[in-house]
Short mmCIF file of C-alpha atoms in Angstrom, two decimals:
data_model
loop_
_atom_site.label_atom_id
_atom_site.label_comp_id
_atom_site.label_asym_id
_atom_site.label_seq_id
_atom_site.Cartn_x
_atom_site.Cartn_y
_atom_site.Cartn_z
CA MET M 1397 216.93 -58.96 -32.82
CA THR M 1398 217.71 -55.42 -35.00
CA ASP M 1399 215.34 -52.74 -34.30
CA GLY M 1400 215.27 -50.01 -36.81
CA ASP M 1401 216.44 -50.84 -40.59
CA THR M 1402 216.36 -54.21 -41.64
CA SER M 1403 217.91 -56.98 -44.11
CA HIS M 1404 214.54 -56.91 -45.94
CA GLY M 1405 214.28 -53.55 -45.91
CA LEU M 1406 210.45 -53.99 -44.78
CA ARG M 1407 210.82 -50.13 -43.58
CA ASP M 1408 210.46 -48.98 -46.76
CA ARG M 1409 207.96 -51.36 -48.31
CA ILE M 1410 205.42 -50.02 -46.93
CA VAL M 1411 202.49 -49.15 -48.95
CA LYS M 1412 199.56 -47.02 -47.54
CA SER M 1413 196.30 -47.04 -50.22
CA ARG M 1414 192.91 -46.24 -49.74
CA ARG M 1415 192.69 -48.05 -52.81
CA ARG M 1416 190.12 -50.96 -52.81
CA LEU M 1417 191.29 -54.44 -53.78
CA LEU M 1418 188.34 -55.48 -55.81
CA ALA M 1419 186.35 -54.96 -52.81
CA GLY M 1420 182.96 -54.72 -54.12
CA ALA M 1421 179.72 -55.96 -51.72
CA GLY M 1422 178.26 -56.43 -55.86
CA VAL M 1423 180.71 -58.32 -56.76
CA ALA M 1424 179.13 -61.94 -56.68
CA LEU M 1425 181.86 -64.72 -56.62
CA ALA M 1426 180.92 -65.91 -53.99
CA GLY M 1427 177.54 -65.99 -51.85
CA SER M 1428 176.02 -67.07 -49.71
CA VAL M 1429 173.62 -70.18 -49.79
CA ALA M 1430 170.23 -70.07 -47.73
CA GLY M 1431 171.07 -73.06 -45.00
CA CYS M 1432 169.06 -75.78 -46.03
CA LEU M 1433 171.35 -79.00 -46.14
CA GLY M 1434 170.82 -80.10 -42.66
CA GLY M 1435 174.17 -80.99 -40.18
CA ASP M 1436 173.89 -83.96 -38.08
CA GLY M 1437 172.37 -81.87 -35.64
CA GLY M 1438 172.30 -84.95 -32.58
CA SER M 1439 173.90 -86.12 -29.51
CA ASP M 1440 175.22 -89.18 -30.64
CA GLY M 1441 176.90 -90.29 -26.90
CA ASP M 1442 180.02 -91.36 -27.64
CA GLY M 1443 181.28 -90.02 -24.31
CA GLY M 1444 184.98 -89.46 -24.08
CA SER M 1445 187.20 -91.92 -21.29
CA ASP M 1446 188.32 -91.00 -17.61
CA GLY M 1447 186.30 -88.23 -17.16
CA ASP M 1448 185.42 -87.69 -13.25
CA GLY M 1449 182.56 -85.07 -13.84
CA GLY M 1450 180.20 -84.05 -11.81
CA LEU M 1451 182.11 -80.63 -10.46
CA GLY M 1452 178.89 -79.35 -10.07
CA GLY M 1453 178.47 -75.28 -9.53
CA GLY M 1454 181.34 -74.51 -7.61
CA GLY M 1455 183.30 -76.42 -10.33
CA PRO M 1456 185.67 -74.06 -13.15
CA SER M 1457 184.47 -71.64 -15.35
CA TYR M 1458 184.73 -73.49 -19.02
CA ASP M 1459 184.57 -70.39 -21.00
CA GLY M 1460 186.53 -67.63 -22.79
CA TRP M 1461 188.19 -69.30 -25.60
CA SER M 1462 186.07 -68.74 -27.84
CA MET M 1463 188.05 -68.78 -31.27
CA PHE M 1464 191.71 -69.50 -32.69
CA GLY M 1465 193.44 -66.46 -31.46
CA ARG M 1466 190.79 -66.82 -27.95
CA GLU M 1467 189.77 -63.62 -29.59
CA PRO M 1468 189.78 -60.79 -33.14
CA GLN M 1469 193.16 -59.44 -31.27
CA ASN M 1470 194.87 -63.28 -31.71
CA THR M 1471 196.65 -62.05 -28.85
CA ARG M 1472 196.30 -66.20 -27.56
CA HIS M 1473 196.82 -64.62 -23.40
CA ALA M 1474 194.21 -65.34 -21.12
CA PRO M 1475 195.12 -63.45 -18.33
CA ASP M 1476 192.35 -64.43 -16.14
CA GLU M 1477 192.39 -67.57 -16.61
CA SER M 1478 195.30 -69.93 -15.06
CA ALA M 1479 197.29 -72.66 -16.32
CA PRO M 1480 198.17 -76.05 -14.98
CA ALA M 1481 201.88 -75.20 -12.95
CA ASP M 1482 203.39 -78.23 -11.51
CA GLY M 1483 202.28 -80.92 -13.90
CA VAL M 1484 199.85 -82.22 -16.02
CA GLY M 1485 197.45 -85.44 -16.33
CA GLU M 1486 194.73 -86.51 -18.61
CA ARG M 1487 191.05 -85.57 -16.98
CA TRP M 1488 189.63 -87.13 -20.33
CA THR M 1489 190.18 -88.17 -23.87
CA ALA M 1490 187.64 -88.24 -26.42
CA PRO M 1491 188.62 -89.91 -29.75
CA VAL M 1492 186.51 -87.73 -32.63
CA ASP M 1493 185.56 -90.73 -34.94
CA PRO M 1494 185.63 -93.99 -31.88
CA GLU M 1495 184.08 -95.93 -35.22
CA GLY M 1496 186.33 -94.44 -37.89
CA ASP M 1497 190.50 -93.88 -38.78
CA ALA M 1498 191.95 -92.37 -36.44
CA VAL M 1499 194.51 -90.28 -38.63
CA ALA M 1500 191.94 -89.45 -40.86
CA ALA M 1501 190.05 -87.56 -38.36
CA SER M 1502 193.27 -85.50 -37.26
CA VAL M 1503 192.89 -82.15 -35.09
CA LYS M 1504 195.46 -79.68 -36.69
CA SER M 1505 193.83 -76.69 -34.96
CA SER M 1506 193.14 -75.21 -32.04
CA PRO M 1507 189.91 -76.98 -30.05
CA VAL M 1508 187.71 -73.65 -29.03
CA VAL M 1509 185.86 -73.68 -25.20
CA VAL M 1510 182.57 -72.29 -24.83
CA ASP M 1511 179.49 -72.13 -21.86
CA GLY M 1512 180.74 -75.22 -21.21
CA THR M 1513 181.70 -77.03 -24.60
CA VAL M 1514 184.79 -77.97 -25.90
CA TYR M 1515 184.46 -77.94 -30.00
CA VAL M 1516 187.12 -78.95 -32.75
CA GLY M 1517 187.29 -79.07 -35.97
CA SER M 1518 188.78 -82.34 -37.80
CA TRP M 1519 190.32 -83.98 -40.75
CA ASN M 1520 187.10 -85.97 -41.91
CA ASP M 1521 184.67 -83.54 -42.81
CA THR M 1522 184.16 -82.81 -39.18
CA VAL M 1523 182.72 -80.22 -36.45
CA SER M 1524 182.88 -82.11 -32.93
CA ALA M 1525 181.27 -80.80 -29.70
CA PHE M 1526 182.14 -82.54 -26.24
CA SER M 1527 180.91 -81.39 -22.81
CA ALA M 1528 184.33 -80.01 -20.63
CA GLU M 1529 183.71 -81.17 -17.89
CA THR M 1530 183.40 -85.02 -18.69
CA GLY M 1531 184.47 -85.56 -22.15
CA GLU M 1532 180.25 -86.58 -23.30
CA ARG M 1533 180.22 -86.06 -27.28
CA GLU M 1534 177.11 -83.57 -27.25
CA TRP M 1535 176.65 -83.89 -31.25
CA SER M 1536 178.95 -84.18 -34.49
CA SER M 1537 178.10 -82.28 -37.65
CA SER M 1538 179.27 -83.83 -41.20
CA PRO M 1539 177.68 -81.07 -43.58
CA ASP M 1540 177.68 -82.61 -47.04
CA ARG M 1541 179.58 -79.61 -48.32
CA LEU M 1542 182.73 -78.57 -45.41
CA GLY M 1543 185.31 -80.91 -46.77
CA THR M 1544 188.41 -81.05 -44.36
CA VAL M 1545 188.68 -78.84 -41.67
CA SER M 1546 192.34 -78.02 -41.10
CA SER M 1547 191.58 -74.46 -38.78
CA SER M 1548 189.20 -73.98 -35.58
CA PRO M 1549 185.85 -72.99 -35.30
CA ALA M 1550 184.61 -69.72 -33.81
CA VAL M 1551 181.86 -69.84 -31.77
CA THR M 1552 179.86 -66.65 -30.44
CA ASP M 1553 176.41 -65.62 -29.46
CA GLY M 1554 175.44 -69.51 -30.30
CA THR M 1555 176.79 -70.01 -33.22
CA VAL M 1556 179.33 -72.29 -34.28
CA TYR M 1557 181.50 -70.59 -37.55
CA VAL M 1558 183.32 -73.11 -39.75
CA GLY M 1559 185.37 -73.23 -42.84
CA GLY M 1560 186.14 -76.71 -44.87
CA HIS M 1561 188.68 -78.08 -47.95
CA GLY M 1562 184.78 -78.06 -49.76
CA ARG M 1563 184.97 -74.41 -50.72
CA PHE M 1564 182.47 -73.33 -47.66
CA LEU M 1565 181.64 -71.46 -44.75
CA TYR M 1566 179.23 -72.39 -42.83
CA ALA M 1567 177.18 -71.56 -39.57
CA LEU M 1568 175.85 -73.89 -36.71
CA ASN M 1569 173.39 -74.33 -34.54
CA ALA M 1570 176.01 -74.31 -31.09
CA GLY M 1571 173.67 -76.17 -29.47
CA THR M 1572 172.99 -78.88 -31.47
CA GLY M 1573 174.94 -78.57 -35.05
CA GLU M 1574 171.84 -77.62 -37.14
CA GLU M 1575 172.67 -75.43 -40.13
CA GLU M 1576 171.39 -71.80 -39.84
CA TRP M 1577 173.50 -70.47 -42.98
CA THR M 1578 176.69 -71.30 -45.82
CA PHE M 1579 178.62 -69.15 -47.96
CA GLU M 1580 181.06 -69.83 -50.46
CA VAL M 1581 184.39 -68.34 -51.05
CA THR M 1582 185.84 -69.36 -54.83
CA SER M 1583 187.98 -72.07 -53.30
CA PRO M 1584 189.40 -73.83 -50.19
CA ILE M 1585 189.59 -72.73 -46.79
CA GLU M 1586 192.92 -74.49 -45.49
CA ARG M 1587 193.93 -73.57 -42.40
CA VAL M 1588 192.42 -70.46 -42.12
CA SER M 1589 190.41 -70.37 -38.72
CA PRO M 1590 186.89 -67.84 -39.17
CA THR M 1591 187.47 -64.31 -36.83
CA VAL M 1592 184.15 -63.16 -35.58
CA ALA M 1593 183.60 -59.25 -34.50
CA ASP M 1594 181.49 -56.66 -34.54
CA GLY M 1595 178.67 -58.71 -35.63
CA THR M 1596 181.15 -60.04 -38.92
CA VAL M 1597 182.42 -62.78 -39.56
CA TYR M 1598 186.31 -62.94 -41.52
CA VAL M 1599 188.08 -65.56 -43.19
CA GLY M 1600 190.16 -66.18 -46.69
CA CYS M 1601 190.97 -69.04 -48.23
CA ARG M 1602 193.41 -70.07 -51.35
CA ARG M 1603 192.91 -68.60 -54.91
CA SER M 1604 191.50 -69.74 -57.14
CA VAL M 1605 193.31 -70.65 -60.25
CA SER M 1606 190.74 -68.64 -62.25
CA GLY M 1607 191.22 -66.03 -59.63
CA GLY M 1608 189.18 -64.19 -57.00
CA ASP M 1609 188.85 -62.57 -53.98
CA THR M 1610 190.78 -64.11 -51.47
CA VAL M 1611 189.66 -62.31 -48.20
CA PHE M 1612 185.75 -62.26 -47.31
CA ALA M 1613 183.65 -60.06 -44.55
CA VAL M 1614 180.20 -62.06 -43.89
CA ASP M 1615 177.21 -60.92 -41.96
CA ALA M 1616 177.66 -63.01 -39.15
CA ASP M 1617 173.43 -63.71 -38.57
CA THR M 1618 172.28 -64.34 -42.23
CA GLY M 1619 175.83 -64.98 -43.91
CA ASP M 1620 175.83 -62.29 -46.26
CA ARG M 1621 178.58 -60.68 -48.11
CA ARG M 1622 179.86 -57.64 -47.28
CA TRP M 1623 182.49 -57.31 -49.01
CA GLY M 1624 186.01 -59.29 -50.31
CA VAL M 1625 188.89 -58.93 -51.85
CA ASP M 1626 191.10 -60.51 -53.68
CA THR M 1627 195.12 -60.24 -52.70
CA GLY M 1628 196.24 -61.71 -56.05
CA GLU M 1629 197.87 -65.34 -54.05
CA ASP M 1630 196.45 -67.78 -51.81
CA VAL M 1631 195.16 -66.72 -47.94
CA TYR M 1632 196.12 -68.82 -45.42
CA CYS M 1633 196.23 -66.59 -42.17
CA THR M 1634 193.74 -66.19 -40.36
CA PRO M 1635 192.30 -62.79 -39.66
CA THR M 1636 193.30 -60.38 -36.96
CA VAL M 1637 191.09 -57.58 -36.23
CA ALA M 1638 191.23 -54.66 -33.85
CA ASP M 1639 190.49 -51.00 -33.76
CA GLY M 1640 188.30 -50.96 -36.65
CA THR M 1641 191.06 -52.70 -39.16
CA VAL M 1642 191.51 -56.14 -40.90
CA TYR M 1643 194.91 -57.89 -40.63
CA VAL M 1644 195.39 -60.94 -42.87
CA GLY M 1645 198.92 -61.76 -44.50
CA CYS M 1646 199.03 -63.38 -47.51
CA ASN M 1647 201.29 -65.72 -49.27
CA ASP M 1648 202.87 -63.07 -51.58
CA GLU M 1649 204.95 -62.51 -48.61
CA THR M 1650 202.35 -59.33 -47.44
CA LEU M 1651 201.14 -58.40 -44.41
CA TYR M 1652 197.67 -55.91 -45.41
CA ALA M 1653 195.48 -54.07 -43.23
CA LEU M 1654 192.29 -53.31 -44.31
CA ASP M 1655 189.25 -51.11 -43.75
CA ALA M 1656 187.18 -54.04 -41.33
CA GLU M 1657 183.86 -52.54 -42.57
CA THR M 1658 185.06 -51.91 -46.33
CA GLY M 1659 187.45 -53.51 -47.21
CA ASP M 1660 189.88 -50.93 -48.46
CA GLU M 1661 193.67 -51.05 -48.19
CA VAL M 1662 195.08 -49.08 -45.44
CA TRP M 1663 198.73 -50.33 -45.87
CA THR M 1664 200.48 -52.76 -46.37
CA VAL M 1665 204.30 -54.44 -45.76
CA ASP M 1666 206.18 -56.96 -47.40
CA THR M 1667 207.71 -58.98 -44.85
CA GLY M 1668 210.25 -60.59 -47.46
CA GLY M 1669 208.75 -64.21 -46.14
CA GLU M 1670 205.24 -65.47 -46.62
CA VAL M 1671 202.93 -64.64 -43.92
CA ASP M 1672 200.74 -67.56 -42.75
CA GLU M 1673 200.28 -67.14 -39.07
CA ALA M 1674 197.46 -65.16 -37.01
CA PRO M 1675 199.62 -61.82 -36.28
CA ALA M 1676 198.24 -60.78 -32.46
CA VAL M 1677 197.66 -57.06 -31.97
CA VAL M 1678 197.85 -55.74 -28.39
CA ASP M 1679 198.41 -52.05 -27.53
CA GLY M 1680 197.98 -50.13 -31.11
CA THR M 1681 200.81 -53.14 -32.30
CA VAL M 1682 200.92 -55.14 -34.81
CA PHE M 1683 203.12 -58.76 -34.11
CA VAL M 1684 203.22 -60.93 -36.77
CA SER M 1685 205.98 -64.02 -37.82
CA ASP M 1686 206.94 -64.70 -41.43
CA THR M 1687 207.92 -67.97 -43.17
CA HIS M 1688 212.58 -66.60 -43.18
CA GLY M 1689 212.27 -66.51 -39.31
CA ASN M 1690 211.55 -63.18 -38.67
CA SER M 1691 209.00 -61.48 -36.22
CA TYR M 1692 208.06 -58.17 -36.30
CA ALA M 1693 206.20 -55.57 -34.48
CA LEU M 1694 204.46 -53.04 -36.72
CA ASN M 1695 202.62 -49.86 -35.86
CA ALA M 1696 198.84 -51.09 -36.08
CA ASP M 1697 197.79 -47.28 -38.29
CA THR M 1698 200.89 -46.99 -40.46
CA GLY M 1699 202.72 -50.25 -40.41
CA GLU M 1700 205.74 -48.51 -39.45
CA GLU M 1701 207.87 -51.14 -38.57
CA GLU M 1702 208.94 -50.51 -34.87
CA TRP M 1703 211.05 -54.36 -34.36
CA THR M 1704 212.47 -56.97 -35.91
CA PHE M 1705 213.71 -59.92 -34.28
CA GLU M 1706 215.02 -62.97 -35.91
CA VAL M 1707 214.81 -66.05 -34.57
CA GLY M 1708 214.27 -69.21 -36.88
CA GLY M 1709 210.83 -70.27 -36.36
CA SER M 1710 206.90 -69.26 -38.41
CA ALA M 1711 204.45 -70.05 -36.15
CA GLY M 1712 202.25 -67.28 -34.81
CA PRO M 1713 202.96 -65.44 -31.84
CA ALA M 1714 201.73 -65.32 -28.58
CA VAL M 1715 201.36 -62.00 -26.22
CA GLY M 1716 200.30 -61.13 -22.71
CA ASP M 1717 201.69 -58.79 -19.78
CA GLY M 1718 204.19 -57.13 -22.26
CA THR M 1719 205.55 -60.07 -23.75
CA VAL M 1720 205.98 -61.72 -26.87
CA TYR M 1721 206.27 -65.14 -27.76
CA VAL M 1722 207.60 -66.41 -30.89
CA ASP M 1723 208.67 -69.56 -32.13
CA GLY M 1724 212.33 -69.39 -33.06
CA GLY M 1725 212.18 -73.12 -34.87
CA ASP M 1726 214.18 -75.55 -32.24
CA SER M 1727 213.85 -73.17 -28.83
CA LEU M 1728 210.87 -70.59 -27.94
CA HIS M 1729 211.63 -67.24 -27.15
CA ALA M 1730 210.16 -64.70 -24.91
CA VAL M 1731 210.58 -61.03 -26.12
CA GLU M 1732 209.74 -57.90 -24.63
CA ALA M 1733 206.96 -56.16 -26.45
CA ALA M 1734 208.40 -52.52 -26.50
CA THR M 1735 211.70 -53.09 -27.68
CA GLY M 1736 212.11 -56.38 -28.89
CA GLU M 1737 214.62 -57.76 -26.73
CA GLU M 1738 215.18 -61.19 -25.33
CA GLU M 1739 214.10 -61.81 -21.66
CA TRP M 1740 214.95 -65.66 -22.14
CA THR M 1741 215.35 -68.50 -24.48
CA PHE M 1742 213.92 -72.00 -24.11
CA PRO M 1743 215.48 -75.17 -26.15
CA VAL M 1744 213.30 -77.31 -27.85
CA GLU M 1745 213.85 -80.73 -29.07
CA GLY M 1746 212.07 -81.06 -32.05
CA GLY M 1747 211.12 -77.34 -32.45
CA VAL M 1748 207.86 -75.81 -32.20
CA VAL M 1749 205.01 -76.83 -34.21
CA ALA M 1750 201.93 -75.23 -32.11
CA THR M 1751 200.93 -71.92 -32.35
CA PRO M 1752 202.23 -70.96 -27.60
CA ALA M 1753 199.27 -70.00 -25.53
CA VAL M 1754 199.99 -67.92 -22.07
CA THR M 1755 198.09 -67.38 -19.02
CA GLY M 1756 198.62 -67.53 -15.60
CA GLY M 1757 202.58 -67.29 -15.80
CA THR M 1758 202.57 -69.81 -17.64
CA VAL M 1759 202.99 -70.24 -21.00
CA VAL M 1760 202.14 -73.41 -23.06
CA ALA M 1761 203.56 -74.48 -26.82
CA GLY M 1762 203.55 -77.43 -28.96
CA THR M 1763 206.30 -80.23 -30.23
CA ASP M 1764 206.57 -82.54 -32.72
CA GLU M 1765 206.22 -85.10 -29.33
CA ALA M 1766 204.79 -83.46 -26.63
CA VAL M 1767 202.78 -79.92 -25.65
CA LEU M 1768 205.22 -77.90 -23.32
CA ALA M 1769 204.79 -75.58 -20.56
CA VAL M 1770 207.41 -73.25 -19.84
CA ASP M 1771 207.78 -70.48 -16.59
CA VAL M 1772 206.71 -67.16 -17.98
CA GLU M 1773 209.63 -65.24 -15.86
CA THR M 1774 212.60 -68.08 -15.80
CA GLY M 1775 212.01 -69.54 -19.01
CA GLU M 1776 212.44 -72.78 -16.88
CA GLU M 1777 210.26 -75.54 -18.12
CA ARG M 1778 206.88 -76.42 -15.84
CA TRP M 1779 205.82 -79.42 -17.49
CA THR M 1780 205.66 -81.95 -20.28
CA PHE M 1781 202.82 -84.00 -21.93
CA SER M 1782 203.66 -86.43 -24.73
CA VAL M 1783 201.58 -86.75 -27.78
CA GLU M 1784 202.02 -86.98 -30.78
CA GLU M 1785 201.30 -83.61 -32.83
CA PRO M 1786 199.55 -81.69 -31.11
CA SER M 1787 197.31 -78.83 -31.89
CA PRO M 1788 197.87 -75.22 -30.50
CA VAL M 1789 195.82 -75.40 -27.26
CA ALA M 1790 193.23 -73.67 -25.77
CA ILE M 1791 193.03 -72.74 -21.75
CA ALA M 1792 190.09 -72.50 -19.90
CA GLY M 1793 188.71 -73.36 -16.32
CA GLY M 1794 192.54 -74.14 -15.05
CA GLU M 1795 192.79 -76.88 -17.62
CA VAL M 1796 194.72 -77.04 -21.44
CA PHE M 1797 192.35 -78.53 -24.50
CA LEU M 1798 194.05 -79.89 -27.53
CA GLY M 1799 193.87 -82.40 -30.61
CA ASP M 1800 196.26 -84.72 -31.42
CA ASP M 1801 197.03 -86.62 -34.85
CA ALA M 1802 195.76 -89.41 -34.08
CA GLY M 1803 191.81 -87.46 -33.86
CA VAL M 1804 191.74 -87.56 -29.68
CA VAL M 1805 190.97 -84.00 -27.55
CA TYR M 1806 192.58 -83.95 -23.99
CA ALA M 1807 191.58 -82.50 -21.13
CA LEU M 1808 194.32 -81.95 -19.20
CA GLU M 1809 194.31 -81.17 -15.77
CA GLU M 1810 196.90 -79.57 -12.81
CA VAL M 1811 198.38 -83.02 -11.21
CA GLU M 1812 201.08 -83.39 -7.79
CA ALA M 1813 204.19 -83.56 -9.72
CA GLU M 1814 204.43 -87.57 -8.54
CA ASP M 1815 201.87 -88.06 -10.48
CA ALA M 1816 202.40 -86.12 -13.33
CA GLU M 1817 202.71 -87.74 -17.62
CA GLU M 1818 205.52 -87.46 -19.15
#
């Protein structure tokens, strides 16, 4: 960890501006398309396995993880939740495509859990909804122009927002999967999850060979374009929204701060590495990692560096209760949010491959062969659960939800340590 000047001269590369990056709402490189294609909206009734169901009104509250980072600030922290502490086992599992190619249905990003339903996107051009209680499929939708889904949906106010490699952002009815509207961007939406804040959907995309905008703001109700910004390079980073500012990374090794209402540039920082993972914003500080293995804390208003922690990994951070959890490549690190001082390090065989989530005294991260839980105070392992190439997790109702490379969705519940699955 270094504090002050860094090897990349980060502090000297802040560019403050109210300049607009082709952000006019009148730029017609992308547009809203009326919702007429129709989703595969009905429930097909093929449920999950091993669901015990029947929890009734006194059961867990499966709610609150409504987008990739849980909320627009992308902290991946659920302060009012608790994660399993001693051990986990499958409460249910559900295949995304029970009759198709499992690998083609891979789940690469975090499920979201809202109002008792788990929503996932998958590589087989599909969005699926499952009962969080039983694993029963509620609906699946495969819109014609969605394409591969390598990111998380976002669910707010009864609508699912999801982007795919087919260059379209879709709004679907959360109860049925029926299409409400579509919005065409300039290139595939790849690994970028939509972020919804204050009635606006923010999303990024790859840059077309012919140019065009790479970050968009879209009216959540109508699908109308509010603004677009051309960053000049591909965007693979999920936008973060806090206090009227959108923070988004780009493959030009830059973190952008944009006015959420207009798209005007507030500041930029050259990180020295590509920013592919969502920043987190807490208490006026932006926490962000780059592909060169550096994690930064920046003043959210100015972009000025507060500290840098050099670790070696590139997965995005999770932030909770004054601690930042960052990927060290072959380790997981807990870093004091105020100072950048390391609190503990946990070695991870196979490396951290999925952005952590934190809640209830436990931080949960994915490796290439397992999901692991670590005590936030001591840095000691609490449990592991074997699964090949897990997605980032969502935590709701005291349980852990995730998908895997084989196209299976899991609900993991706490069990006695001697009964835990490893």
